[in-house]
Amino acid sequence: VAHGADAVVYFRWRRCRQGQEQYHAGLRRQDGSPDRGYREASTAADELFDLDSVDASVALVHDYESLWATRSQPLSPDWVYWNHLRTYYDALRADVEPPSGVTSSLRTYYDALRARGVQVDIVSPEATLERYDAVVAPTLYLVGDELSTALTD
């Protein structure tokens, strides 16, 4: 939220009536009446509305269609985006260097920018890009006319 999140998502809107999660709290009880979590979420929402918006100076373009296209026509024989991403994160979790040449470019750029205190918006290719000082599109594989024009302006 402090870095400009657009939403807060809660797990368990309503407590389950049966099964192993029936004792997990929800925002509402089984009968639909507000539970403690509902009141806490309501208070948090009121506080969030009072926060100033965060204006990012950099847009990081993320496009699922480009990622899906690389499944049909990968950039190299061993390049599969999701495996690529998983290998990178597995290495980071194990506190070892990722294998040579293996990076999640989207996350790599995001981490590098955030480490330098730069506010970053992750946007779709349809986003309005004029307000950003810089646009980074590390895995953009498919580019339409409108996006091409926006990126060259």
CSV table of N, CA and C in Angstrom, one decimal:
chain,number,residue,atom,x,y,z
A,1,VAL,N,0.8,-1.2,0.0
A,1,VAL,CA,0.0,0.0,0.0
A,1,VAL,C,0.9,1.2,0.0
A,2,ALA,N,2.0,1.2,0.7
A,2,ALA,CA,2.8,2.4,0.8
A,2,ALA,C,3.5,2.7,-0.5
A,3,HIS,N,3.6,1.7,-1.4
A,3,HIS,CA,4.2,1.9,-2.7
A,3,HIS,C,3.2,2.1,-3.8
A,4,GLY,N,2.0,2.3,-3.5
A,4,GLY,CA,1.0,2.6,-4.5
A,4,GLY,C,0.1,1.5,-4.9
A,5,ALA,N,-0.2,0.5,-4.1
A,5,ALA,CA,-1.1,-0.6,-4.4
A,5,ALA,C,-2.5,0.0,-4.7
A,6,ASP,N,-3.1,-0.7,-5.7
A,6,ASP,CA,-4.5,-0.2,-6.0
A,6,ASP,C,-5.6,-1.0,-5.3
A,7,ALA,N,-5.2,-2.1,-4.6
A,7,ALA,CA,-6.2,-2.9,-3.9
A,7,ALA,C,-5.6,-3.7,-2.8
A,8,VAL,N,-6.4,-4.0,-1.9
A,8,VAL,CA,-6.1,-5.0,-0.8
A,8,VAL,C,-7.1,-6.1,-0.9
A,9,VAL,N,-6.6,-7.3,-0.9
A,9,VAL,CA,-7.4,-8.5,-1.1
A,9,VAL,C,-7.4,-9.3,0.2
A,10,TYR,N,-8.6,-9.7,0.6
A,10,TYR,CA,-8.8,-10.5,1.8
A,10,TYR,C,-9.1,-11.9,1.5
A,11,PHE,N,-8.5,-12.8,2.2
A,11,PHE,CA,-8.9,-14.2,2.0
A,11,PHE,C,-10.0,-14.6,3.0
A,12,ARG,N,-11.0,-15.2,2.6
A,12,ARG,CA,-12.1,-15.6,3.4
A,12,ARG,C,-13.1,-14.4,3.6
A,13,TRP,N,-13.9,-14.2,2.7
A,13,TRP,CA,-14.9,-13.2,2.9
A,13,TRP,C,-15.9,-13.6,4.0
A,14,ARG,N,-16.3,-14.9,3.8
A,14,ARG,CA,-17.2,-15.5,4.8
A,14,ARG,C,-16.6,-16.8,5.3
A,15,ARG,N,-16.7,-17.0,6.6
A,15,ARG,CA,-16.2,-18.2,7.3
A,15,ARG,C,-16.9,-19.4,6.7
A,16,CYS,N,-16.2,-20.5,6.5
A,16,CYS,CA,-16.8,-21.7,5.9
A,16,CYS,C,-17.7,-22.4,7.0
A,17,ARG,N,-18.7,-23.0,6.4
A,17,ARG,CA,-19.7,-23.7,7.3
A,17,ARG,C,-19.2,-25.1,7.7
A,18,GLN,N,-18.3,-25.7,6.9
A,18,GLN,CA,-17.8,-27.0,7.2
A,18,GLN,C,-16.4,-27.2,6.6
A,19,GLY,N,-15.8,-28.3,6.9
A,19,GLY,CA,-14.4,-28.5,6.3
A,19,GLY,C,-13.3,-28.0,7.2
A,20,GLN,N,-12.1,-28.2,6.8
A,20,GLN,CA,-11.0,-27.9,7.6
A,20,GLN,C,-10.8,-26.4,7.8
A,21,GLU,N,-11.3,-25.6,7.0
A,21,GLU,CA,-11.2,-24.1,7.1
A,21,GLU,C,-12.3,-23.5,7.9
A,22,GLN,N,-13.2,-24.3,8.5
A,22,GLN,CA,-14.4,-23.7,9.1
A,22,GLN,C,-14.0,-22.8,10.4
A,23,TYR,N,-12.8,-23.0,10.9
A,23,TYR,CA,-12.3,-22.3,12.0
A,23,TYR,C,-11.4,-21.1,11.6
A,24,HIS,N,-11.2,-20.9,10.3
A,24,HIS,CA,-10.5,-19.7,9.8
A,24,HIS,C,-11.4,-18.5,9.9
A,25,ALA,N,-10.9,-17.5,10.4
A,25,ALA,CA,-11.7,-16.2,10.5
A,25,ALA,C,-12.0,-15.7,9.1
A,26,GLY,N,-13.1,-15.0,9.0
A,26,GLY,CA,-13.4,-14.3,7.7
A,26,GLY,C,-13.9,-12.9,8.0
A,27,LEU,N,-14.2,-12.2,7.0
A,27,LEU,CA,-14.7,-10.8,7.3
A,27,LEU,C,-16.1,-10.9,7.8
A,28,ARG,N,-16.8,-12.0,7.4
A,28,ARG,CA,-18.2,-12.2,7.9
A,28,ARG,C,-18.3,-13.6,8.5
A,29,ARG,N,-19.2,-13.7,9.4
A,29,ARG,CA,-19.5,-15.0,10.0
A,29,ARG,C,-20.3,-15.9,9.1
A,30,GLN,N,-20.5,-17.2,9.4
A,30,GLN,CA,-21.2,-18.1,8.5
A,30,GLN,C,-22.6,-17.5,8.2
A,31,ASP,N,-23.2,-16.8,9.1
A,31,ASP,CA,-24.6,-16.3,8.8
A,31,ASP,C,-24.6,-15.0,8.0
A,32,GLY,N,-23.4,-14.5,7.7
A,32,GLY,CA,-23.3,-13.3,6.9
A,32,GLY,C,-23.1,-12.0,7.8
A,33,SER,N,-23.3,-12.1,9.1
A,33,SER,CA,-23.1,-10.9,9.9
A,33,SER,C,-21.7,-10.5,10.0
A,34,PRO,N,-21.4,-9.2,10.2
A,34,PRO,CA,-20.0,-8.8,10.3
A,34,PRO,C,-19.2,-9.4,11.5
A,35,ASP,N,-18.0,-9.8,11.2
A,35,ASP,CA,-17.1,-10.4,12.2
A,35,ASP,C,-16.1,-9.3,12.6
A,36,ARG,N,-15.2,-9.7,13.5
A,36,ARG,CA,-14.2,-8.7,13.9
A,36,ARG,C,-13.3,-8.3,12.8
A,37,GLY,N,-13.0,-9.2,11.9
A,37,GLY,CA,-12.2,-8.9,10.7
A,37,GLY,C,-12.8,-7.8,9.8
A,38,TYR,N,-14.2,-7.9,9.7
A,38,TYR,CA,-14.9,-6.9,8.9
A,38,TYR,C,-14.7,-5.5,9.5
A,39,ARG,N,-14.8,-5.4,10.8
A,39,ARG,CA,-14.7,-4.1,11.4
A,39,ARG,C,-13.2,-3.6,11.2
A,40,GLU,N,-12.3,-4.5,11.4
A,40,GLU,CA,-10.9,-4.1,11.2
A,40,GLU,C,-10.6,-3.7,9.8
A,41,ALA,N,-11.1,-4.4,8.8
A,41,ALA,CA,-11.0,-4.1,7.4
A,41,ALA,C,-11.6,-2.7,7.1
A,42,SER,N,-12.8,-2.5,7.7
A,42,SER,CA,-13.5,-1.2,7.5
A,42,SER,C,-12.6,0.0,8.0
A,43,THR,N,-12.0,-0.2,9.2
A,43,THR,CA,-11.2,0.8,9.8
A,43,THR,C,-10.0,1.1,8.9
A,44,ALA,N,-9.3,0.0,8.4
A,44,ALA,CA,-8.2,0.1,7.5
A,44,ALA,C,-8.5,0.8,6.2
A,45,ALA,N,-9.7,0.5,5.7
A,45,ALA,CA,-10.1,1.2,4.4
A,45,ALA,C,-10.3,2.7,4.6
A,46,ASP,N,-10.9,3.1,5.8
A,46,ASP,CA,-11.0,4.5,6.1
A,46,ASP,C,-9.6,5.2,6.1
A,47,GLU,N,-8.7,4.5,6.8
A,47,GLU,CA,-7.3,5.0,6.9
A,47,GLU,C,-6.6,5.1,5.5
A,48,LEU,N,-6.8,4.1,4.7
A,48,LEU,CA,-6.2,4.1,3.4
A,48,LEU,C,-6.7,5.2,2.5
A,49,PHE,N,-8.0,5.6,2.6
A,49,PHE,CA,-8.5,6.7,1.8
A,49,PHE,C,-7.9,8.0,2.1
A,50,ASP,N,-7.3,8.1,3.3
A,50,ASP,CA,-6.7,9.4,3.8
A,50,ASP,C,-5.3,9.5,3.3
A,51,LEU,N,-4.7,8.4,2.7
A,51,LEU,CA,-3.3,8.4,2.3
A,51,LEU,C,-3.2,9.2,0.9
A,52,ASP,N,-2.1,9.8,0.7
A,52,ASP,CA,-1.8,10.5,-0.6
A,52,ASP,C,-1.5,9.4,-1.6
A,53,SER,N,-1.8,9.7,-2.9
A,53,SER,CA,-1.5,8.8,-3.9
A,53,SER,C,0.0,8.8,-4.1
A,54,VAL,N,0.5,7.7,-4.7
A,54,VAL,CA,1.9,7.5,-5.0
A,54,VAL,C,2.1,7.6,-6.5
A,55,ASP,N,2.9,8.6,-6.9
A,55,ASP,CA,3.1,8.8,-8.3
A,55,ASP,C,4.4,8.2,-8.7
A,56,ALA,N,4.4,7.2,-9.5
A,56,ALA,CA,5.6,6.5,-10.0
A,56,ALA,C,6.2,7.3,-11.2
A,57,SER,N,7.5,7.3,-11.2
A,57,SER,CA,8.2,7.9,-12.4
A,57,SER,C,8.5,6.9,-13.4
A,58,VAL,N,8.5,5.6,-13.1
A,58,VAL,CA,8.8,4.6,-14.1
A,58,VAL,C,7.7,3.6,-14.3
A,59,ALA,N,7.4,3.3,-15.5
A,59,ALA,CA,6.4,2.2,-15.8
A,59,ALA,C,7.2,1.0,-16.3
A,60,LEU,N,6.8,-0.1,-15.7
A,60,LEU,CA,7.4,-1.4,-16.1
A,60,LEU,C,6.2,-2.2,-16.8
A,61,VAL,N,6.4,-2.4,-18.0
A,61,VAL,CA,5.3,-3.0,-18.8
A,61,VAL,C,5.3,-4.6,-18.7
A,62,HIS,N,4.2,-5.1,-18.3
A,62,HIS,CA,4.0,-6.6,-18.2
A,62,HIS,C,2.8,-7.0,-19.1
A,63,ASP,N,3.1,-7.9,-20.0
A,63,ASP,CA,2.0,-8.3,-20.9
A,63,ASP,C,1.9,-9.8,-21.0
A,64,TYR,N,0.8,-10.3,-20.5
A,64,TYR,CA,0.5,-11.8,-20.5
A,64,TYR,C,0.5,-12.3,-22.0
A,65,GLU,N,0.0,-11.6,-22.9
A,65,GLU,CA,-0.1,-12.1,-24.3
A,65,GLU,C,1.3,-12.3,-24.9
A,66,SER,N,2.3,-11.4,-24.5
A,66,SER,CA,3.6,-11.6,-24.9
A,66,SER,C,4.2,-12.8,-24.3
A,67,LEU,N,3.9,-13.0,-23.0
A,67,LEU,CA,4.4,-14.2,-22.3
A,67,LEU,C,3.8,-15.5,-22.9
A,68,TRP,N,2.5,-15.5,-23.3
A,68,TRP,CA,1.9,-16.6,-23.9
A,68,TRP,C,2.5,-16.9,-25.3
A,69,ALA,N,2.8,-15.8,-26.0
A,69,ALA,CA,3.4,-16.0,-27.3
A,69,ALA,C,4.7,-16.7,-27.3
A,70,THR,N,5.5,-16.4,-26.2
A,70,THR,CA,6.8,-17.1,-26.1
A,70,THR,C,6.7,-18.6,-25.9
A,71,ARG,N,5.5,-19.0,-25.4
A,71,ARG,CA,5.3,-20.5,-25.3
A,71,ARG,C,5.2,-21.1,-26.7
A,72,SER,N,4.6,-20.4,-27.7
A,72,SER,CA,4.5,-20.9,-29.0
A,72,SER,C,5.8,-20.7,-29.8
A,73,GLN,N,6.4,-19.6,-29.5
A,73,GLN,CA,7.7,-19.4,-30.2
A,73,GLN,C,8.7,-18.8,-29.2
A,74,PRO,N,9.3,-19.7,-28.5
A,74,PRO,CA,10.3,-19.2,-27.4
A,74,PRO,C,11.5,-18.5,-28.0
A,75,LEU,N,12.1,-17.7,-27.2
A,75,LEU,CA,13.2,-16.9,-27.6
A,75,LEU,C,14.5,-17.7,-27.8
A,76,SER,N,14.5,-18.9,-27.1
A,76,SER,CA,15.6,-19.8,-27.3
A,76,SER,C,15.0,-21.2,-26.9
A,77,PRO,N,15.7,-22.3,-27.3
A,77,PRO,CA,15.1,-23.6,-27.0
A,77,PRO,C,14.8,-23.9,-25.5
A,78,ASP,N,15.6,-23.3,-24.6
A,78,ASP,CA,15.4,-23.6,-23.2
A,78,ASP,C,14.7,-22.5,-22.5
A,79,TRP,N,14.2,-21.5,-23.2
A,79,TRP,CA,13.5,-20.4,-22.5
A,79,TRP,C,12.0,-20.5,-22.4
A,80,VAL,N,11.6,-20.8,-21.2
A,80,VAL,CA,10.1,-20.9,-20.9
A,80,VAL,C,9.9,-19.9,-19.8
A,81,TYR,N,9.1,-18.9,-20.0
A,81,TYR,CA,9.0,-17.8,-19.0
A,81,TYR,C,8.8,-18.2,-17.6
A,82,TRP,N,7.7,-19.1,-17.4
A,82,TRP,CA,7.3,-19.4,-16.1
A,82,TRP,C,8.4,-20.3,-15.4
A,83,ASN,N,9.0,-21.2,-16.1
A,83,ASN,CA,10.1,-22.0,-15.5
A,83,ASN,C,11.3,-21.1,-15.2
A,84,HIS,N,11.6,-20.2,-16.1
A,84,HIS,CA,12.6,-19.2,-16.0
A,84,HIS,C,12.4,-18.4,-14.7
A,85,LEU,N,11.2,-18.0,-14.5
A,85,LEU,CA,10.9,-17.2,-13.2
A,85,LEU,C,11.1,-18.1,-12.0
A,86,ARG,N,10.6,-19.4,-12.1
A,86,ARG,CA,10.6,-20.3,-10.9
A,86,ARG,C,12.1,-20.5,-10.6
A,87,THR,N,12.9,-20.8,-11.6
A,87,THR,CA,14.3,-21.1,-11.3
A,87,THR,C,15.0,-19.9,-10.6
A,88,TYR,N,14.7,-18.7,-11.1
A,88,TYR,CA,15.3,-17.5,-10.5
A,88,TYR,C,14.9,-17.4,-9.0
A,89,TYR,N,13.6,-17.5,-8.7
A,89,TYR,CA,13.1,-17.4,-7.3
A,89,TYR,C,13.6,-18.5,-6.4
A,90,ASP,N,13.7,-19.7,-7.0
A,90,ASP,CA,14.2,-20.8,-6.2
A,90,ASP,C,15.6,-20.6,-5.7
A,91,ALA,N,16.4,-20.0,-6.6
A,91,ALA,CA,17.8,-19.7,-6.3
A,91,ALA,C,17.9,-18.6,-5.3
A,92,LEU,N,17.0,-17.6,-5.4
A,92,LEU,CA,17.0,-16.5,-4.4
A,92,LEU,C,16.6,-17.0,-3.0
A,93,ARG,N,15.6,-17.9,-3.0
A,93,ARG,CA,15.1,-18.4,-1.7
A,93,ARG,C,16.2,-19.2,-1.0
A,94,ALA,N,17.0,-19.9,-1.9
A,94,ALA,CA,18.1,-20.8,-1.3
A,94,ALA,C,19.3,-19.9,-1.0
A,95,ASP,N,19.2,-18.6,-1.3
A,95,ASP,CA,20.3,-17.7,-1.0
A,95,ASP,C,21.6,-18.1,-1.8
A,96,VAL,N,21.4,-18.5,-3.1
A,96,VAL,CA,22.5,-18.7,-4.0
A,96,VAL,C,22.2,-17.9,-5.2
A,97,GLU,N,23.3,-17.8,-6.0
A,97,GLU,CA,23.1,-17.1,-7.3
A,97,GLU,C,22.3,-17.9,-8.3
A,98,PRO,N,21.4,-17.3,-9.0
A,98,PRO,CA,20.7,-18.1,-10.0
A,98,PRO,C,21.7,-18.6,-11.1
A,99,PRO,N,21.3,-19.7,-11.8
A,99,PRO,CA,22.2,-20.2,-12.8
A,99,PRO,C,22.6,-19.1,-13.8
A,100,SER,N,23.7,-19.2,-14.4
A,100,SER,CA,24.2,-18.2,-15.4
A,100,SER,C,23.1,-18.0,-16.5
A,101,GLY,N,22.8,-16.7,-16.7
A,101,GLY,CA,21.9,-16.3,-17.7
A,101,GLY,C,20.4,-16.4,-17.3
A,102,VAL,N,20.1,-16.9,-16.1
A,102,VAL,CA,18.8,-17.1,-15.7
A,102,VAL,C,18.3,-15.9,-14.8
A,103,THR,N,17.4,-15.2,-15.3
A,103,THR,CA,16.8,-14.1,-14.6
A,103,THR,C,15.4,-13.9,-14.9
A,104,SER,N,14.7,-13.4,-14.0
A,104,SER,CA,13.3,-13.0,-14.3
A,104,SER,C,13.4,-11.5,-14.6
A,105,SER,N,13.4,-11.1,-15.9
A,105,SER,CA,13.8,-9.8,-16.2
A,105,SER,C,12.8,-8.8,-15.6
A,106,LEU,N,11.5,-9.1,-15.6
A,106,LEU,CA,10.6,-8.2,-15.0
A,106,LEU,C,10.9,-7.9,-13.5
A,107,ARG,N,11.1,-9.0,-12.8
A,107,ARG,CA,11.5,-8.8,-11.3
A,107,ARG,C,12.9,-8.2,-11.1
A,108,THR,N,13.8,-8.5,-12.0
A,108,THR,CA,15.1,-8.0,-11.9
A,108,THR,C,15.1,-6.4,-12.1
A,109,TYR,N,14.4,-6.0,-13.1
A,109,TYR,CA,14.3,-4.5,-13.2
A,109,TYR,C,13.5,-3.9,-12.1
A,110,TYR,N,12.5,-4.5,-11.6
A,110,TYR,CA,11.7,-3.9,-10.5
A,110,TYR,C,12.6,-3.8,-9.3
A,111,ASP,N,13.3,-4.9,-8.9
A,111,ASP,CA,14.1,-4.9,-7.7
A,111,ASP,C,15.2,-3.9,-7.8
A,112,ALA,N,15.8,-3.7,-9.0
A,112,ALA,CA,16.9,-2.7,-9.2
A,112,ALA,C,16.4,-1.3,-9.0
A,113,LEU,N,15.2,-1.0,-9.6
A,113,LEU,CA,14.6,0.3,-9.4
A,113,LEU,C,14.2,0.6,-8.0
A,114,ARG,N,13.5,-0.4,-7.4
A,114,ARG,CA,13.1,-0.1,-6.0
A,114,ARG,C,14.3,0.0,-5.0
A,115,ALA,N,15.3,-0.7,-5.3
A,115,ALA,CA,16.5,-0.7,-4.4
A,115,ALA,C,17.1,0.7,-4.4
A,116,ARG,N,16.9,1.5,-5.5
A,116,ARG,CA,17.4,2.8,-5.6
A,116,ARG,C,16.3,3.9,-5.3
A,117,GLY,N,15.2,3.4,-4.7
A,117,GLY,CA,14.2,4.3,-4.2
A,117,GLY,C,13.3,4.9,-5.3
A,118,VAL,N,13.3,4.2,-6.5
A,118,VAL,CA,12.4,4.7,-7.6
A,118,VAL,C,11.1,4.1,-7.4
A,119,GLN,N,10.0,4.9,-7.5
A,119,GLN,CA,8.7,4.4,-7.5
A,119,GLN,C,8.4,3.8,-8.9
A,120,VAL,N,7.8,2.6,-8.9
A,120,VAL,CA,7.5,1.9,-10.2
A,120,VAL,C,6.1,1.4,-10.2
A,121,ASP,N,5.4,1.7,-11.4
A,121,ASP,CA,4.1,1.1,-11.6
A,121,ASP,C,4.3,-0.1,-12.6
A,122,ILE,N,3.7,-1.2,-12.3
A,122,ILE,CA,3.6,-2.3,-13.3
A,122,ILE,C,2.3,-2.1,-14.1
A,123,VAL,N,2.5,-1.9,-15.4
A,123,VAL,CA,1.3,-1.5,-16.2
A,123,VAL,C,1.2,-2.5,-17.4
A,124,SER,N,0.0,-2.5,-17.9
A,124,SER,CA,-0.3,-3.3,-19.1
A,124,SER,C,0.1,-2.5,-20.3
A,125,PRO,N,0.3,-3.1,-21.5
A,125,PRO,CA,0.6,-2.3,-22.7
A,125,PRO,C,-0.4,-1.3,-23.1
A,126,GLU,N,-1.7,-1.4,-22.6
A,126,GLU,CA,-2.7,-0.5,-22.9
A,126,GLU,C,-2.7,0.8,-22.1
A,127,ALA,N,-1.8,0.8,-21.1
A,127,ALA,CA,-1.7,1.9,-20.1
A,127,ALA,C,-1.3,3.2,-20.9
A,128,THR,N,-1.7,4.3,-20.3
A,128,THR,CA,-1.2,5.6,-20.8
A,128,THR,C,0.2,5.8,-20.3
A,129,LEU,N,1.2,6.0,-21.2
A,129,LEU,CA,2.6,6.0,-20.8
A,129,LEU,C,3.2,7.5,-20.7
A,130,GLU,N,2.4,8.5,-21.1
A,130,GLU,CA,3.0,9.8,-21.2
A,130,GLU,C,3.5,10.4,-19.9
A,131,ARG,N,2.8,10.0,-18.8
A,131,ARG,CA,3.1,10.6,-17.5
A,131,ARG,C,4.4,10.1,-16.9
A,132,TYR,N,5.0,9.1,-17.5
A,132,TYR,CA,6.2,8.4,-16.9
A,132,TYR,C,7.5,9.0,-17.5
A,133,ASP,N,8.5,9.2,-16.6
A,133,ASP,CA,9.8,9.6,-17.1
A,133,ASP,C,10.5,8.6,-17.9
A,134,ALA,N,10.3,7.3,-17.5
A,134,ALA,CA,10.9,6.2,-18.2
A,134,ALA,C,9.9,5.0,-18.3
A,135,VAL,N,10.0,4.3,-19.4
A,135,VAL,CA,9.2,3.1,-19.6
A,135,VAL,C,10.2,1.9,-19.8
A,136,VAL,N,10.0,0.8,-19.0
A,136,VAL,CA,10.8,-0.4,-19.2
A,136,VAL,C,9.9,-1.5,-19.6
A,137,ALA,N,10.3,-2.2,-20.7
A,137,ALA,CA,9.5,-3.2,-21.3
A,137,ALA,C,10.3,-4.5,-21.6
A,138,PRO,N,10.8,-5.1,-20.5
A,138,PRO,CA,11.8,-6.2,-20.7
A,138,PRO,C,11.4,-7.5,-21.4
A,139,THR,N,10.1,-7.8,-21.3
A,139,THR,CA,9.6,-9.0,-21.9
A,139,THR,C,8.5,-8.8,-23.0
A,140,LEU,N,8.6,-7.6,-23.6
A,140,LEU,CA,7.5,-7.3,-24.5
A,140,LEU,C,7.9,-7.9,-25.9
A,141,TYR,N,7.0,-8.9,-26.3
A,141,TYR,CA,7.3,-9.7,-27.4
A,141,TYR,C,6.3,-9.3,-28.6
A,142,LEU,N,5.1,-8.9,-28.2
A,142,LEU,CA,4.2,-8.4,-29.2
A,142,LEU,C,3.9,-7.0,-29.0
A,143,VAL,N,4.0,-6.2,-30.1
A,143,VAL,CA,3.8,-4.7,-30.0
A,143,VAL,C,2.8,-4.3,-31.1
A,144,GLY,N,1.7,-3.7,-30.7
A,144,GLY,CA,0.8,-3.2,-31.7
A,144,GLY,C,1.2,-1.7,-32.1
A,145,ASP,N,0.4,-1.2,-33.0
A,145,ASP,CA,0.7,0.2,-33.6
A,145,ASP,C,0.7,1.2,-32.5
A,146,GLU,N,-0.4,1.2,-31.7
A,146,GLU,CA,-0.6,2.2,-30.6
A,146,GLU,C,0.6,2.2,-29.6
A,147,LEU,N,0.9,1.0,-29.2
A,147,LEU,CA,2.0,0.9,-28.2
A,147,LEU,C,3.4,1.3,-28.8
A,148,SER,N,3.6,0.9,-30.1
A,148,SER,CA,4.8,1.3,-30.8
A,148,SER,C,4.9,2.8,-30.8
A,149,THR,N,3.8,3.5,-31.1
A,149,THR,CA,3.9,4.9,-31.2
A,149,THR,C,4.1,5.5,-29.8
A,150,ALA,N,3.5,4.9,-28.8
A,150,ALA,CA,3.6,5.4,-27.4
A,150,ALA,C,5.1,5.2,-26.9
A,151,LEU,N,5.7,4.1,-27.3
A,151,LEU,CA,7.1,3.9,-26.8
A,151,LEU,C,8.1,4.7,-27.6
A,152,THR,N,7.8,5.2,-28.8
A,152,THR,CA,8.7,6.0,-29.5
A,152,THR,C,8.6,7.5,-29.2
A,153,ASP,N,7.5,7.9,-28.6
A,153,ASP,CA,7.2,9.3,-28.3
A,153,ASP,C,8.0,9.7,-27.1
